[in-house]
mmCIF file with all atom_site columns, C-alpha atoms in Angstrom:
data_model
loop_
_atom_site.group_PDB
_atom_site.id
_atom_site.type_symbol
_atom_site.label_atom_id
_atom_site.label_alt_id
_atom_site.label_comp_id
_atom_site.label_asym_id
_atom_site.label_entity_id
_atom_site.label_seq_id
_atom_site.pdbx_PDB_ins_code
_atom_site.Cartn_x
_atom_site.Cartn_y
_atom_site.Cartn_z
_atom_site.occupancy
_atom_site.B_iso_or_equiv
_atom_site.pdbx_formal_charge
_atom_site.auth_seq_id
_atom_site.auth_comp_id
_atom_site.auth_asym_id
_atom_site.auth_atom_id
_atom_site.pdbx_PDB_model_num
ATOM 1   C CA . LYS A 1 1   ? 28.760 2.956   17.340  1.00 79.00 ? 1   LYS A CA 1
ATOM 2   C CA . ASN A 1 2   ? 25.285 2.133   18.209  1.00 83.00 ? 2   ASN A CA 1
ATOM 3   C CA . GLN A 1 3   ? 23.796 -0.452  16.673  1.00 90.00 ? 3   GLN A CA 1
ATOM 4   C CA . VAL A 1 4   ? 20.163 -2.670  16.538  1.00 94.00 ? 4   VAL A CA 1
ATOM 5   C CA . GLU A 1 5   ? 20.089 -5.700  14.778  1.00 95.00 ? 5   GLU A CA 1
ATOM 6   C CA . GLN A 1 6   ? 17.624 -7.728  14.347  1.00 97.00 ? 6   GLN A CA 1
ATOM 7   C CA . SER A 1 7   ? 16.874 -11.243 13.243  1.00 96.00 ? 7   SER A CA 1
ATOM 8   C CA . PRO A 1 8   ? 15.388 -13.232 11.288  1.00 96.00 ? 8   PRO A CA 1
ATOM 9   C CA . GLN A 1 9   ? 14.776 -10.687 8.159   1.00 94.00 ? 9   GLN A CA 1
ATOM 10  C CA . SER A 1 10  ? 11.681 -12.091 7.113   1.00 95.00 ? 10  SER A CA 1
ATOM 11  C CA . LEU A 1 11  ? 9.436  -15.000 8.517   1.00 96.00 ? 11  LEU A CA 1
ATOM 12  C CA . ILE A 1 12  ? 6.667  -16.598 7.377   1.00 97.00 ? 12  ILE A CA 1
ATOM 13  C CA . ILE A 1 13  ? 4.023  -18.361 9.569   1.00 97.00 ? 13  ILE A CA 1
ATOM 14  C CA . LEU A 1 14  ? 0.879  -20.813 9.438   1.00 97.00 ? 14  LEU A CA 1
ATOM 15  C CA . GLU A 1 15  ? -2.362 -18.472 11.496  1.00 97.00 ? 15  GLU A CA 1
ATOM 16  C CA . GLY A 1 16  ? -2.479 -19.592 14.697  1.00 97.00 ? 16  GLY A CA 1
ATOM 17  C CA . LYS A 1 17  ? 1.258  -20.335 15.232  1.00 97.00 ? 17  LYS A CA 1
ATOM 18  C CA . ASN A 1 18  ? 3.372  -18.946 17.395  1.00 97.00 ? 18  ASN A CA 1
ATOM 19  C CA . CYS A 1 19  ? 6.751  -17.087 16.683  1.00 97.00 ? 19  CYS A CA 1
ATOM 20  C CA . THR A 1 20  ? 9.565  -15.093 18.430  1.00 98.00 ? 20  THR A CA 1
ATOM 21  C CA . LEU A 1 21  ? 11.313 -11.941 16.931  1.00 98.00 ? 21  LEU A CA 1
ATOM 22  C CA . GLN A 1 22  ? 14.841 -11.455 17.675  1.00 98.00 ? 22  GLN A CA 1
ATOM 23  C CA . CYS A 1 23  ? 16.737 -8.189  18.738  1.00 97.00 ? 23  CYS A CA 1
ATOM 24  C CA . ASN A 1 24  ? 20.597 -7.548  19.066  1.00 97.00 ? 24  ASN A CA 1
ATOM 25  C CA . TYR A 1 25  ? 21.231 -3.629  20.355  1.00 95.00 ? 25  TYR A CA 1
ATOM 26  C CA . THR A 1 26  ? 24.931 -2.545  20.825  1.00 93.00 ? 26  THR A CA 1
ATOM 27  C CA . VAL A 1 27  ? 23.930 0.890   22.201  1.00 86.00 ? 27  VAL A CA 1
ATOM 28  C CA . SER A 1 28  ? 25.561 2.879   25.226  1.00 84.00 ? 28  SER A CA 1
ATOM 29  C CA . PRO A 1 29  ? 24.193 4.254   27.373  1.00 85.00 ? 29  PRO A CA 1
ATOM 30  C CA . PHE A 1 30  ? 21.173 2.409   26.858  1.00 86.00 ? 30  PHE A CA 1
ATOM 31  C CA . SER A 1 31  ? 17.834 4.497   27.685  1.00 85.00 ? 31  SER A CA 1
ATOM 32  C CA . ASN A 1 32  ? 15.044 2.076   27.118  1.00 90.00 ? 32  ASN A CA 1
ATOM 33  C CA . LEU A 1 33  ? 13.910 -0.370  24.435  1.00 93.00 ? 33  LEU A CA 1
ATOM 34  C CA . ARG A 1 34  ? 10.417 -0.357  21.917  1.00 93.00 ? 34  ARG A CA 1
ATOM 35  C CA . TRP A 1 35  ? 8.886  -2.354  19.733  1.00 96.00 ? 35  TRP A CA 1
ATOM 36  C CA . TYR A 1 36  ? 7.112  -1.248  17.091  1.00 95.00 ? 36  TYR A CA 1
ATOM 37  C CA . LYS A 1 37  ? 4.561  -2.495  14.262  1.00 96.00 ? 37  LYS A CA 1
ATOM 38  C CA . GLN A 1 38  ? 4.342  -1.292  11.134  1.00 94.00 ? 38  GLN A CA 1
ATOM 39  C CA . ASP A 1 39  ? 1.786  -1.902  8.365   1.00 93.00 ? 39  ASP A CA 1
ATOM 40  C CA . THR A 1 40  ? 2.810  -2.019  4.795   1.00 88.00 ? 40  THR A CA 1
ATOM 41  C CA . GLY A 1 41  ? 2.542  1.945   3.688   1.00 86.00 ? 41  GLY A CA 1
ATOM 42  C CA . ARG A 1 42  ? 1.742  3.177   7.294   1.00 90.00 ? 42  ARG A CA 1
ATOM 43  C CA . GLY A 1 43  ? 3.870  4.932   10.084  1.00 92.00 ? 43  GLY A CA 1
ATOM 44  C CA . PRO A 1 44  ? 4.903  3.104   12.944  1.00 93.00 ? 44  PRO A CA 1
ATOM 45  C CA . VAL A 1 45  ? 2.725  2.503   15.833  1.00 92.00 ? 45  VAL A CA 1
ATOM 46  C CA . SER A 1 46  ? 4.199  1.683   19.601  1.00 90.00 ? 46  SER A CA 1
ATOM 47  C CA . LEU A 1 47  ? 3.715  -2.293  21.058  1.00 93.00 ? 47  LEU A CA 1
ATOM 48  C CA . THR A 1 48  ? 5.639  -2.034  24.173  1.00 91.00 ? 48  THR A CA 1
ATOM 49  C CA . ILE A 1 49  ? 8.512  -0.078  26.066  1.00 89.00 ? 49  ILE A CA 1
ATOM 50  C CA . MET A 1 50  ? 10.799 -1.499  28.173  1.00 90.00 ? 50  MET A CA 1
ATOM 51  C CA . THR A 1 51  ? 13.224 -0.121  30.488  1.00 88.00 ? 51  THR A CA 1
ATOM 52  C CA . PHE A 1 52  ? 16.554 -1.033  32.009  1.00 84.00 ? 52  PHE A CA 1
ATOM 53  C CA . SER A 1 53  ? 15.157 -2.905  35.332  1.00 88.00 ? 53  SER A CA 1
ATOM 54  C CA . GLU A 1 54  ? 12.497 -4.911  33.227  1.00 89.00 ? 54  GLU A CA 1
ATOM 55  C CA . ASN A 1 55  ? 12.605 -8.278  31.992  1.00 92.00 ? 55  ASN A CA 1
ATOM 56  C CA . THR A 1 56  ? 9.092  -9.267  30.437  1.00 95.00 ? 56  THR A CA 1
ATOM 57  C CA . LYS A 1 57  ? 6.322  -6.877  29.415  1.00 94.00 ? 57  LYS A CA 1
ATOM 58  C CA . SER A 1 58  ? 2.981  -8.187  27.450  1.00 93.00 ? 58  SER A CA 1
ATOM 59  C CA . ASN A 1 59  ? 0.445  -6.101  25.248  1.00 92.00 ? 59  ASN A CA 1
ATOM 60  C CA . GLY A 1 60  ? -2.355 -8.606  24.382  1.00 94.00 ? 60  GLY A CA 1
ATOM 61  C CA . ARG A 1 61  ? -1.065 -11.453 22.250  1.00 96.00 ? 61  ARG A CA 1
ATOM 62  C CA . TYR A 1 62  ? 2.479  -9.789  22.128  1.00 96.00 ? 62  TYR A CA 1
ATOM 63  C CA . THR A 1 63  ? 4.938  -10.630 24.598  1.00 96.00 ? 63  THR A CA 1
ATOM 64  C CA . ALA A 1 64  ? 8.520  -8.442  24.791  1.00 96.00 ? 64  ALA A CA 1
ATOM 65  C CA . THR A 1 65  ? 11.081 -9.596  26.809  1.00 96.00 ? 65  THR A CA 1
ATOM 66  C CA . LEU A 1 66  ? 14.712 -7.396  27.749  1.00 96.00 ? 66  LEU A CA 1
ATOM 67  C CA . ASP A 1 67  ? 18.323 -9.252  29.017  1.00 94.00 ? 67  ASP A CA 1
ATOM 68  C CA . ALA A 1 68  ? 20.030 -6.084  29.328  1.00 91.00 ? 68  ALA A CA 1
ATOM 69  C CA . ASP A 1 69  ? 23.255 -7.660  30.827  1.00 91.00 ? 69  ASP A CA 1
ATOM 70  C CA . THR A 1 70  ? 23.308 -9.650  27.214  1.00 94.00 ? 70  THR A CA 1
ATOM 71  C CA . LYS A 1 71  ? 22.007 -6.814  25.229  1.00 94.00 ? 71  LYS A CA 1
ATOM 72  C CA . GLN A 1 72  ? 19.156 -8.732  23.999  1.00 96.00 ? 72  GLN A CA 1
ATOM 73  C CA . SER A 1 73  ? 15.377 -8.518  23.102  1.00 97.00 ? 73  SER A CA 1
ATOM 74  C CA . SER A 1 74  ? 12.674 -11.047 21.513  1.00 98.00 ? 74  SER A CA 1
ATOM 75  C CA . LEU A 1 75  ? 8.998  -10.311 20.718  1.00 98.00 ? 75  LEU A CA 1
ATOM 76  C CA . HIS A 1 76  ? 6.515  -13.260 20.967  1.00 98.00 ? 76  HIS A CA 1
ATOM 77  C CA . ILE A 1 77  ? 3.607  -13.602 19.065  1.00 97.00 ? 77  ILE A CA 1
ATOM 78  C CA . THR A 1 78  ? 1.181  -15.739 20.328  1.00 97.00 ? 78  THR A CA 1
ATOM 79  C CA . ALA A 1 79  ? -2.063 -17.544 18.190  1.00 97.00 ? 79  ALA A CA 1
ATOM 80  C CA . SER A 1 80  ? -0.748 -15.675 15.134  1.00 97.00 ? 80  SER A CA 1
ATOM 81  C CA . GLN A 1 81  ? -3.399 -13.684 13.172  1.00 97.00 ? 81  GLN A CA 1
ATOM 82  C CA . LEU A 1 82  ? -3.347 -12.599 9.586   1.00 97.00 ? 82  LEU A CA 1
ATOM 83  C CA . SER A 1 83  ? -3.398 -9.092  11.230  1.00 96.00 ? 83  SER A CA 1
ATOM 84  C CA . ASP A 1 84  ? 0.022  -9.728  12.514  1.00 97.00 ? 84  ASP A CA 1
ATOM 85  C CA . SER A 1 85  ? 1.409  -9.386  8.900   1.00 97.00 ? 85  SER A CA 1
ATOM 86  C CA . ALA A 1 86  ? 3.739  -6.643  8.881   1.00 96.00 ? 86  ALA A CA 1
ATOM 87  C CA . SER A 1 87  ? 7.291  -5.267  9.711   1.00 96.00 ? 87  SER A CA 1
ATOM 88  C CA . TYR A 1 88  ? 8.503  -5.017  13.201  1.00 97.00 ? 88  TYR A CA 1
ATOM 89  C CA . ILE A 1 89  ? 10.756 -2.897  14.300  1.00 96.00 ? 89  ILE A CA 1
ATOM 90  C CA . CYS A 1 90  ? 12.989 -2.872  17.748  1.00 96.00 ? 90  CYS A CA 1
ATOM 91  C CA . VAL A 1 91  ? 14.507 0.742   18.623  1.00 94.00 ? 91  VAL A CA 1
ATOM 92  C CA . VAL A 1 92  ? 16.766 0.980   21.095  1.00 92.00 ? 92  VAL A CA 1
ATOM 93  C CA . THR A 1 93  ? 16.825 5.092   22.919  1.00 88.00 ? 93  THR A CA 1
ATOM 94  C CA . VAL A 1 94  ? 20.211 6.484   23.767  1.00 84.00 ? 94  VAL A CA 1
ATOM 95  C CA . ASN A 1 95  ? 20.483 7.658   26.872  1.00 78.00 ? 95  ASN A CA 1
ATOM 96  C CA . SER A 1 96  ? 21.670 11.195  26.250  1.00 70.00 ? 96  SER A CA 1
ATOM 97  C CA . GLY A 1 97  ? 20.178 14.729  25.884  1.00 59.00 ? 97  GLY A CA 1
ATOM 98  C CA . ASN A 1 98  ? 18.883 14.573  22.798  1.00 60.00 ? 98  ASN A CA 1
ATOM 99  C CA . THR A 1 99  ? 17.552 11.407  23.372  1.00 60.00 ? 99  THR A CA 1
ATOM 100 C CA . PRO A 1 100 ? 18.268 9.856   19.775  1.00 76.00 ? 100 PRO A CA 1
ATOM 101 C CA . LEU A 1 101 ? 16.633 6.600   19.008  1.00 86.00 ? 101 LEU A CA 1
ATOM 102 C CA . VAL A 1 102 ? 18.854 3.852   17.070  1.00 89.00 ? 102 VAL A CA 1
ATOM 103 C CA . PHE A 1 103 ? 16.107 1.635   14.495  1.00 91.00 ? 103 PHE A CA 1
ATOM 104 C CA . GLY A 1 104 ? 16.726 -1.996  13.644  1.00 93.00 ? 104 GLY A CA 1
ATOM 105 C CA . LYS A 1 105 ? 16.150 -2.535  10.075  1.00 92.00 ? 105 LYS A CA 1
ATOM 106 C CA . GLY A 1 106 ? 12.819 -4.789  11.116  1.00 94.00 ? 106 GLY A CA 1
ATOM 107 C CA . THR A 1 107 ? 11.593 -8.420  10.634  1.00 96.00 ? 107 THR A CA 1
ATOM 108 C CA . ARG A 1 108 ? 9.043  -8.561  7.866   1.00 96.00 ? 108 ARG A CA 1
ATOM 109 C CA . LEU A 1 109 ? 6.152  -11.205 9.200   1.00 97.00 ? 109 LEU A CA 1
ATOM 110 C CA . SER A 1 110 ? 3.758  -12.916 6.827   1.00 97.00 ? 110 SER A CA 1
ATOM 111 C CA . VAL A 1 111 ? 0.871  -14.907 8.449   1.00 97.00 ? 111 VAL A CA 1
ATOM 112 C CA . ILE A 1 112 ? -0.490 -17.070 5.962   1.00 97.00 ? 112 ILE A CA 1
ATOM 113 C CA . ALA A 1 113 ? -3.971 -19.008 6.370   1.00 95.00 ? 113 ALA A CA 1
ATOM 114 C CA . GLY B 2 1   ? -7.402 7.272   17.820  1.00 61.00 ? 1   GLY B CA 1
ATOM 115 C CA . ALA B 2 2   ? -4.096 8.688   15.637  1.00 72.00 ? 2   ALA B CA 1
ATOM 116 C CA . VAL B 2 3   ? -2.252 11.218  17.574  1.00 86.00 ? 3   VAL B CA 1
ATOM 117 C CA . VAL B 2 4   ? -0.308 12.641  14.100  1.00 92.00 ? 4   VAL B CA 1
ATOM 118 C CA . SER B 2 5   ? -2.045 13.079  10.456  1.00 94.00 ? 5   SER B CA 1
ATOM 119 C CA . GLN B 2 6   ? 0.097  14.047  7.754   1.00 96.00 ? 6   GLN B CA 1
ATOM 120 C CA . HIS B 2 7   ? -1.097 15.255  4.579   1.00 96.00 ? 7   HIS B CA 1
ATOM 121 C CA . PRO B 2 8   ? -0.986 14.177  1.702   1.00 96.00 ? 8   PRO B CA 1
ATOM 122 C CA . SER B 2 9   ? -0.547 10.413  1.895   1.00 95.00 ? 9   SER B CA 1
ATOM 123 C CA . TRP B 2 10  ? 0.654  10.016  -1.161  1.00 95.00 ? 10  TRP B CA 1
ATOM 124 C CA . VAL B 2 11  ? 1.997  12.336  -3.849  1.00 96.00 ? 11  VAL B CA 1
ATOM 125 C CA . ILE B 2 12  ? 3.987  11.845  -7.406  1.00 96.00 ? 12  ILE B CA 1
ATOM 126 C CA . CYS B 2 13  ? 5.443  15.096  -9.272  1.00 95.00 ? 13  CYS B CA 1
ATOM 127 C CA . LYS B 2 14  ? 7.667  15.673  -11.776 1.00 96.00 ? 14  LYS B CA 1
ATOM 128 C CA . SER B 2 15  ? 11.564 16.157  -11.238 1.00 96.00 ? 15  SER B CA 1
ATOM 129 C CA . GLY B 2 16  ? 12.146 19.428  -10.492 1.00 96.00 ? 16  GLY B CA 1
ATOM 130 C CA . THR B 2 17  ? 9.730  20.485  -8.645  1.00 96.00 ? 17  THR B CA 1
ATOM 131 C CA . SER B 2 18  ? 8.702  21.014  -4.920  1.00 97.00 ? 18  SER B CA 1
ATOM 132 C CA . VAL B 2 19  ? 6.392  19.409  -2.790  1.00 97.00 ? 19  VAL B CA 1
ATOM 133 C CA . LYS B 2 20  ? 5.002  20.150  0.507   1.00 97.00 ? 20  LYS B CA 1
ATOM 134 C CA . ILE B 2 21  ? 4.189  17.726  3.410   1.00 97.00 ? 21  ILE B CA 1
ATOM 135 C CA . GLU B 2 22  ? 2.053  18.712  6.814   1.00 96.00 ? 22  GLU B CA 1
ATOM 136 C CA . CYS B 2 23  ? 2.746  17.073  9.597   1.00 95.00 ? 23  CYS B CA 1
ATOM 137 C CA . ARG B 2 24  ? -0.056 17.950  12.535  1.00 94.00 ? 24  ARG B CA 1
ATOM 138 C CA . SER B 2 25  ? 0.201  16.843  15.992  1.00 91.00 ? 25  SER B CA 1
ATOM 139 C CA . LEU B 2 26  ? -3.487 16.417  16.590  1.00 89.00 ? 26  LEU B CA 1
ATOM 140 C CA . ASP B 2 27  ? -4.221 15.813  20.633  1.00 82.00 ? 27  ASP B CA 1
ATOM 141 C CA . PHE B 2 28  ? -1.468 17.834  21.948  1.00 81.00 ? 28  PHE B CA 1
ATOM 142 C CA . GLN B 2 29  ? 0.676  20.459  21.560  1.00 84.00 ? 29  GLN B CA 1
ATOM 143 C CA . ALA B 2 30  ? 4.487  19.894  20.494  1.00 86.00 ? 30  ALA B CA 1
ATOM 144 C CA . THR B 2 31  ? 7.301  22.085  20.440  1.00 85.00 ? 31  THR B CA 1
ATOM 145 C CA . THR B 2 32  ? 9.401  19.181  18.670  1.00 89.00 ? 32  THR B CA 1
ATOM 146 C CA . MET B 2 33  ? 8.458  16.912  15.788  1.00 92.00 ? 33  MET B CA 1
ATOM 147 C CA . PHE B 2 34  ? 10.568 14.762  13.896  1.00 93.00 ? 34  PHE B CA 1
ATOM 148 C CA . TRP B 2 35  ? 11.135 14.009  10.157  1.00 96.00 ? 35  TRP B CA 1
ATOM 149 C CA . TYR B 2 36  ? 12.232 11.000  9.193   1.00 95.00 ? 36  TYR B CA 1
ATOM 150 C CA . ARG B 2 37  ? 12.774 8.922   5.704   1.00 95.00 ? 37  ARG B CA 1
ATOM 151 C CA . GLN B 2 38  ? 12.545 5.012   5.063   1.00 94.00 ? 38  GLN B CA 1
ATOM 152 C CA . PHE B 2 39  ? 13.781 3.320   1.915   1.00 92.00 ? 39  PHE B CA 1
ATOM 153 C CA . PRO B 2 40  ? 12.425 0.217   1.076   1.00 87.00 ? 40  PRO B CA 1
ATOM 154 C CA . LYS B 2 41  ? 13.049 -2.770  3.319   1.00 82.00 ? 41  LYS B CA 1
ATOM 155 C CA . GLN B 2 42  ? 15.295 -0.085  4.758   1.00 86.00 ? 42  GLN B CA 1
ATOM 156 C CA . SER B 2 43  ? 15.165 0.745   8.336   1.00 86.00 ? 43  SER B CA 1
ATOM 157 C CA . LEU B 2 44  ? 13.646 4.498   9.754   1.00 91.00 ? 44  LEU B CA 1
ATOM 158 C CA . MET B 2 45  ? 16.338 7.326   8.730   1.00 91.00 ? 45  MET B CA 1
ATOM 159 C CA . LEU B 2 46  ? 16.052 10.511  11.062  1.00 92.00 ? 46  LEU B CA 1
ATOM 160 C CA . MET B 2 47  ? 16.411 13.243  8.883   1.00 94.00 ? 47  MET B CA 1
ATOM 161 C CA . ALA B 2 48  ? 15.675 16.394  11.081  1.00 94.00 ? 48  ALA B CA 1
ATOM 162 C CA . THR B 2 49  ? 14.291 17.494  14.421  1.00 92.00 ? 49  THR B CA 1
ATOM 163 C CA . SER B 2 50  ? 12.111 20.157  14.410  1.00 90.00 ? 50  SER B CA 1
ATOM 164 C CA . ASN B 2 51  ? 11.831 23.103  16.703  1.00 86.00 ? 51  ASN B CA 1
ATOM 165 C CA . GLU B 2 52  ? 8.661  25.461  16.684  1.00 85.00 ? 52  GLU B CA 1
ATOM 166 C CA . GLY B 2 53  ? 9.608  29.138  16.903  1.00 83.00 ? 53  GLY B CA 1
ATOM 167 C CA . SER B 2 54  ? 13.882 27.943  15.773  1.00 85.00 ? 54  SER B CA 1
ATOM 168 C CA . LYS B 2 55  ? 16.003 26.444  12.983  1.00 88.00 ? 55  LYS B CA 1
ATOM 169 C CA . ALA B 2 56  ? 15.110 22.750  12.749  1.00 91.00 ? 56  ALA B CA 1
ATOM 170 C CA . THR B 2 57  ? 18.147 20.441  13.048  1.00 91.00 ? 57  THR B CA 1
ATOM 171 C CA . TYR B 2 58  ? 19.119 18.369  10.772  1.00 93.00 ? 58  TYR B CA 1
ATOM 172 C CA . GLU B 2 59  ? 21.409 15.100  10.521  1.00 91.00 ? 59  GLU B CA 1
ATOM 173 C CA . GLN B 2 60  ? 24.532 14.813  8.798   1.00 89.00 ? 60  GLN B CA 1
ATOM 174 C CA . GLY B 2 61  ? 24.256 14.528  5.289   1.00 90.00 ? 61  GLY B CA 1
ATOM 175 C CA . VAL B 2 62  ? 20.791 15.521  5.380   1.00 93.00 ? 62  VAL B CA 1
ATOM 176 C CA . GLU B 2 63  ? 21.176 18.988  3.453   1.00 93.00 ? 63  GLU B CA 1
ATOM 177 C CA . LYS B 2 64  ? 19.017 21.560  4.896   1.00 92.00 ? 64  LYS B CA 1
ATOM 178 C CA . ASP B 2 65  ? 18.410 23.753  1.533   1.00 93.00 ? 65  ASP B CA 1
ATOM 179 C CA . LYS B 2 66  ? 16.548 21.197  0.041   1.00 95.00 ? 66  LYS B CA 1
ATOM 180 C CA . PHE B 2 67  ? 14.397 19.642  2.733   1.00 96.00 ? 67  PHE B CA 1
ATOM 181 C CA . LEU B 2 68  ? 12.967 22.583  3.973   1.00 95.00 ? 68  LEU B CA 1
ATOM 182 C CA . ILE B 2 69  ? 11.608 22.666  7.485   1.00 94.00 ? 69  ILE B CA 1
ATOM 183 C CA . ASN B 2 70  ? 9.192  24.680  9.011   1.00 91.00 ? 70  ASN B CA 1
ATOM 184 C CA . HIS B 2 71  ? 7.765  24.541  12.559  1.00 90.00 ? 71  HIS B CA 1
ATOM 185 C CA . ALA B 2 72  ? 5.344  27.289  11.878  1.00 83.00 ? 72  ALA B CA 1
ATOM 186 C CA . SER B 2 73  ? 2.787  26.205  14.826  1.00 88.00 ? 73  SER B CA 1
ATOM 187 C CA . LEU B 2 74  ? 3.059  23.755  18.078  1.00 88.00 ? 74  LEU B CA 1
ATOM 188 C CA . THR B 2 75  ? 0.141  21.532  16.354  1.00 91.00 ? 75  THR B CA 1
ATOM 189 C CA . LEU B 2 76  ? 2.366  21.852  12.499  1.00 93.00 ? 76  LEU B CA 1
ATOM 190 C CA . SER B 2 77  ? 5.673  21.179  11.176  1.00 94.00 ? 77  SER B CA 1
ATOM 191 C CA . THR B 2 78  ? 5.854  21.308  7.263   1.00 95.00 ? 78  THR B CA 1
ATOM 192 C CA . LEU B 2 79  ? 8.542  19.582  4.939   1.00 96.00 ? 79  LEU B CA 1
ATOM 193 C CA . THR B 2 80  ? 9.440  20.844  2.135   1.00 97.00 ? 80  THR B CA 1
ATOM 194 C CA . VAL B 2 81  ? 11.332 18.624  -1.066  1.00 97.00 ? 81  VAL B CA 1
ATOM 195 C CA . THR B 2 82  ? 12.688 21.128  -3.068  1.00 96.00 ? 82  THR B CA 1
ATOM 196 C CA . SER B 2 83  ? 13.688 20.465  -6.446  1.00 96.00 ? 83  SER B CA 1
ATOM 197 C CA . ALA B 2 84  ? 13.133 17.081  -6.342  1.00 96.00 ? 84  ALA B CA 1
ATOM 198 C CA . HIS B 2 85  ? 14.620 14.234  -8.229  1.00 95.00 ? 85  HIS B CA 1
ATOM 199 C CA . PRO B 2 86  ? 13.795 10.765  -8.370  1.00 96.00 ? 86  PRO B CA 1
ATOM 200 C CA . GLU B 2 87  ? 16.130 9.174   -6.156  1.00 95.00 ? 87  GLU B CA 1
ATOM 201 C CA . ASP B 2 88  ? 14.086 11.353  -3.458  1.00 96.00 ? 88  ASP B CA 1
ATOM 202 C CA . SER B 2 89  ? 11.705 9.492   -4.103  1.00 96.00 ? 89  SER B CA 1
ATOM 203 C CA . SER B 2 90  ? 10.175 7.657   -0.744  1.00 96.00 ? 90  SER B CA 1
ATOM 204 C CA . PHE B 2 91  ? 8.720  7.404   2.649   1.00 96.00 ? 91  PHE B CA 1
ATOM 205 C CA . TYR B 2 92  ? 8.644  10.660  4.565   1.00 97.00 ? 92  TYR B CA 1
ATOM 206 C CA . ILE B 2 93  ? 7.413  10.181  7.868   1.00 96.00 ? 93  ILE B CA 1
ATOM 207 C CA . CYS B 2 94  ? 7.063  12.559  10.709  1.00 95.00 ? 94  CYS B CA 1
ATOM 208 C CA . SER B 2 95  ? 6.875  12.093  14.731  1.00 93.00 ? 95  SER B CA 1
ATOM 209 C CA . ILE B 2 96  ? 6.814  13.502  17.860  1.00 90.00 ? 96  ILE B CA 1
ATOM 210 C CA . PHE B 2 97  ? 6.935  12.381  21.648  1.00 83.00 ? 97  PHE B CA 1
ATOM 211 C CA . GLY B 2 98  ? 3.461  11.788  23.623  1.00 78.00 ? 98  GLY B CA 1
ATOM 212 C CA . GLY B 2 99  ? 2.206  14.575  25.803  1.00 74.00 ? 99  GLY B CA 1
ATOM 213 C CA . GLY B 2 100 ? -0.642 15.998  27.226  1.00 72.00 ? 100 GLY B CA 1
ATOM 214 C CA . VAL B 2 101 ? -2.926 13.671  30.088  1.00 74.00 ? 101 VAL B CA 1
ATOM 215 C CA . PHE B 2 102 ? -2.903 10.195  27.712  1.00 73.00 ? 102 PHE B CA 1
ATOM 216 C CA . TYR B 2 103 ? -0.025 10.063  25.670  1.00 74.00 ? 103 TYR B CA 1
ATOM 217 C CA . SER B 2 104 ? 3.428  8.484   27.258  1.00 72.00 ? 104 SER B CA 1
ATOM 218 C CA . THR B 2 105 ? 6.038  11.184  27.090  1.00 73.00 ? 105 THR B CA 1
ATOM 219 C CA . ASP B 2 106 ? 8.047  8.028   26.706  1.00 72.00 ? 106 ASP B CA 1
ATOM 220 C CA . THR B 2 107 ? 6.763  6.921   23.532  1.00 78.00 ? 107 THR B CA 1
ATOM 221 C CA . GLN B 2 108 ? 7.327  8.170   19.893  1.00 84.00 ? 108 GLN B CA 1
ATOM 222 C CA . TYR B 2 109 ? 4.454  8.787   18.346  1.00 89.00 ? 109 TYR B CA 1
ATOM 223 C CA . PHE B 2 110 ? 4.792  8.325   14.148  1.00 93.00 ? 110 PHE B CA 1
ATOM 224 C CA . GLY B 2 111 ? 2.339  9.676   11.793  1.00 94.00 ? 111 GLY B CA 1
ATOM 225 C CA . PRO B 2 112 ? 0.669  7.573   8.632   1.00 94.00 ? 112 PRO B CA 1
ATOM 226 C CA . GLY B 2 113 ? 3.575  8.700   6.225   1.00 95.00 ? 113 GLY B CA 1
ATOM 227 C CA . THR B 2 114 ? 3.729  10.430  3.088   1.00 97.00 ? 114 THR B CA 1
ATOM 228 C CA . ARG B 2 115 ? 4.547  7.982   -0.009  1.00 96.00 ? 115 ARG B CA 1
ATOM 229 C CA . LEU B 2 116 ? 6.736  10.165  -2.528  1.00 97.00 ? 116 LEU B CA 1
ATOM 230 C CA . THR B 2 117 ? 7.074  9.626   -6.217  1.00 96.00 ? 117 THR B CA 1
ATOM 231 C CA . VAL B 2 118 ? 8.978  11.497  -8.570  1.00 96.00 ? 118 VAL B CA 1
ATOM 232 C CA . LEU B 2 119 ? 8.955  10.607  -12.321 1.00 95.00 ? 119 LEU B CA 1
#
C-alpha cells in the first residue's frame, strides 16, 4: 500500500533556531517527492520538488534531501522565522498513467518568539 | 501571484441546502482540475478529478450524486455539495498542474481553499 509518513506530528521551536522534518514513504513506482507549506486556512504552496536522481535541493532557508534507497526525505529549515509557522506536507507522486499523489498528514510547526 | 482562485473562501449554510464552490485557473488553461477535501489535522484527500468537456472521475467512496462537478471551461470548475449535512463541513481545495510558460508542469498548484460549515 502506498503510504507517506511524516514526523514529528507537531513541533515547537524558538525563532531563529533550525529544525528538520522527516518524511518516509512506501510508494512504488516512485516519480517525485514534493514538500508543501500550508498556512492555516489556506491551500498548500510548493516549496521543493525532487526526482529520483536528486539528493538535495534548496529554496531559500528551506533545504530538502532525498534518499531514494531508504525512501526517506527531510526538510531542513534554517534560522526559523515566525512566518514559518505552518503545516509542512510531504507529497509523493506515483509513477503511473494518472500520476496519483500520496499525501502525508503533515508536520505542524510553530515558531515562537 | 496566485495561480488558482476559489470562491467563496468560506461559506455557512443550513443542513439540506446546496452549496457551489468555484475554482478558477488564472494564468493558463487547465483541462484537468482536482478537488480535495481536508478535515482538521488530516491530510488532503482527493475527491475527484475534473475533466473539461467530460465527466469527472470520482475516487472510491465519494458520492458523485452528492458532489456534483462541472468543468464548464478550460479555466473554471465548480463543485456543488448537494443536500449538505454537518458531516460535509470541511475545507475544500482545488488544484491544477502547472502549464503555460511560467508554471512548472511537474508542480501541482493549489487554490486557497473554501471552508464549508453546515449547520
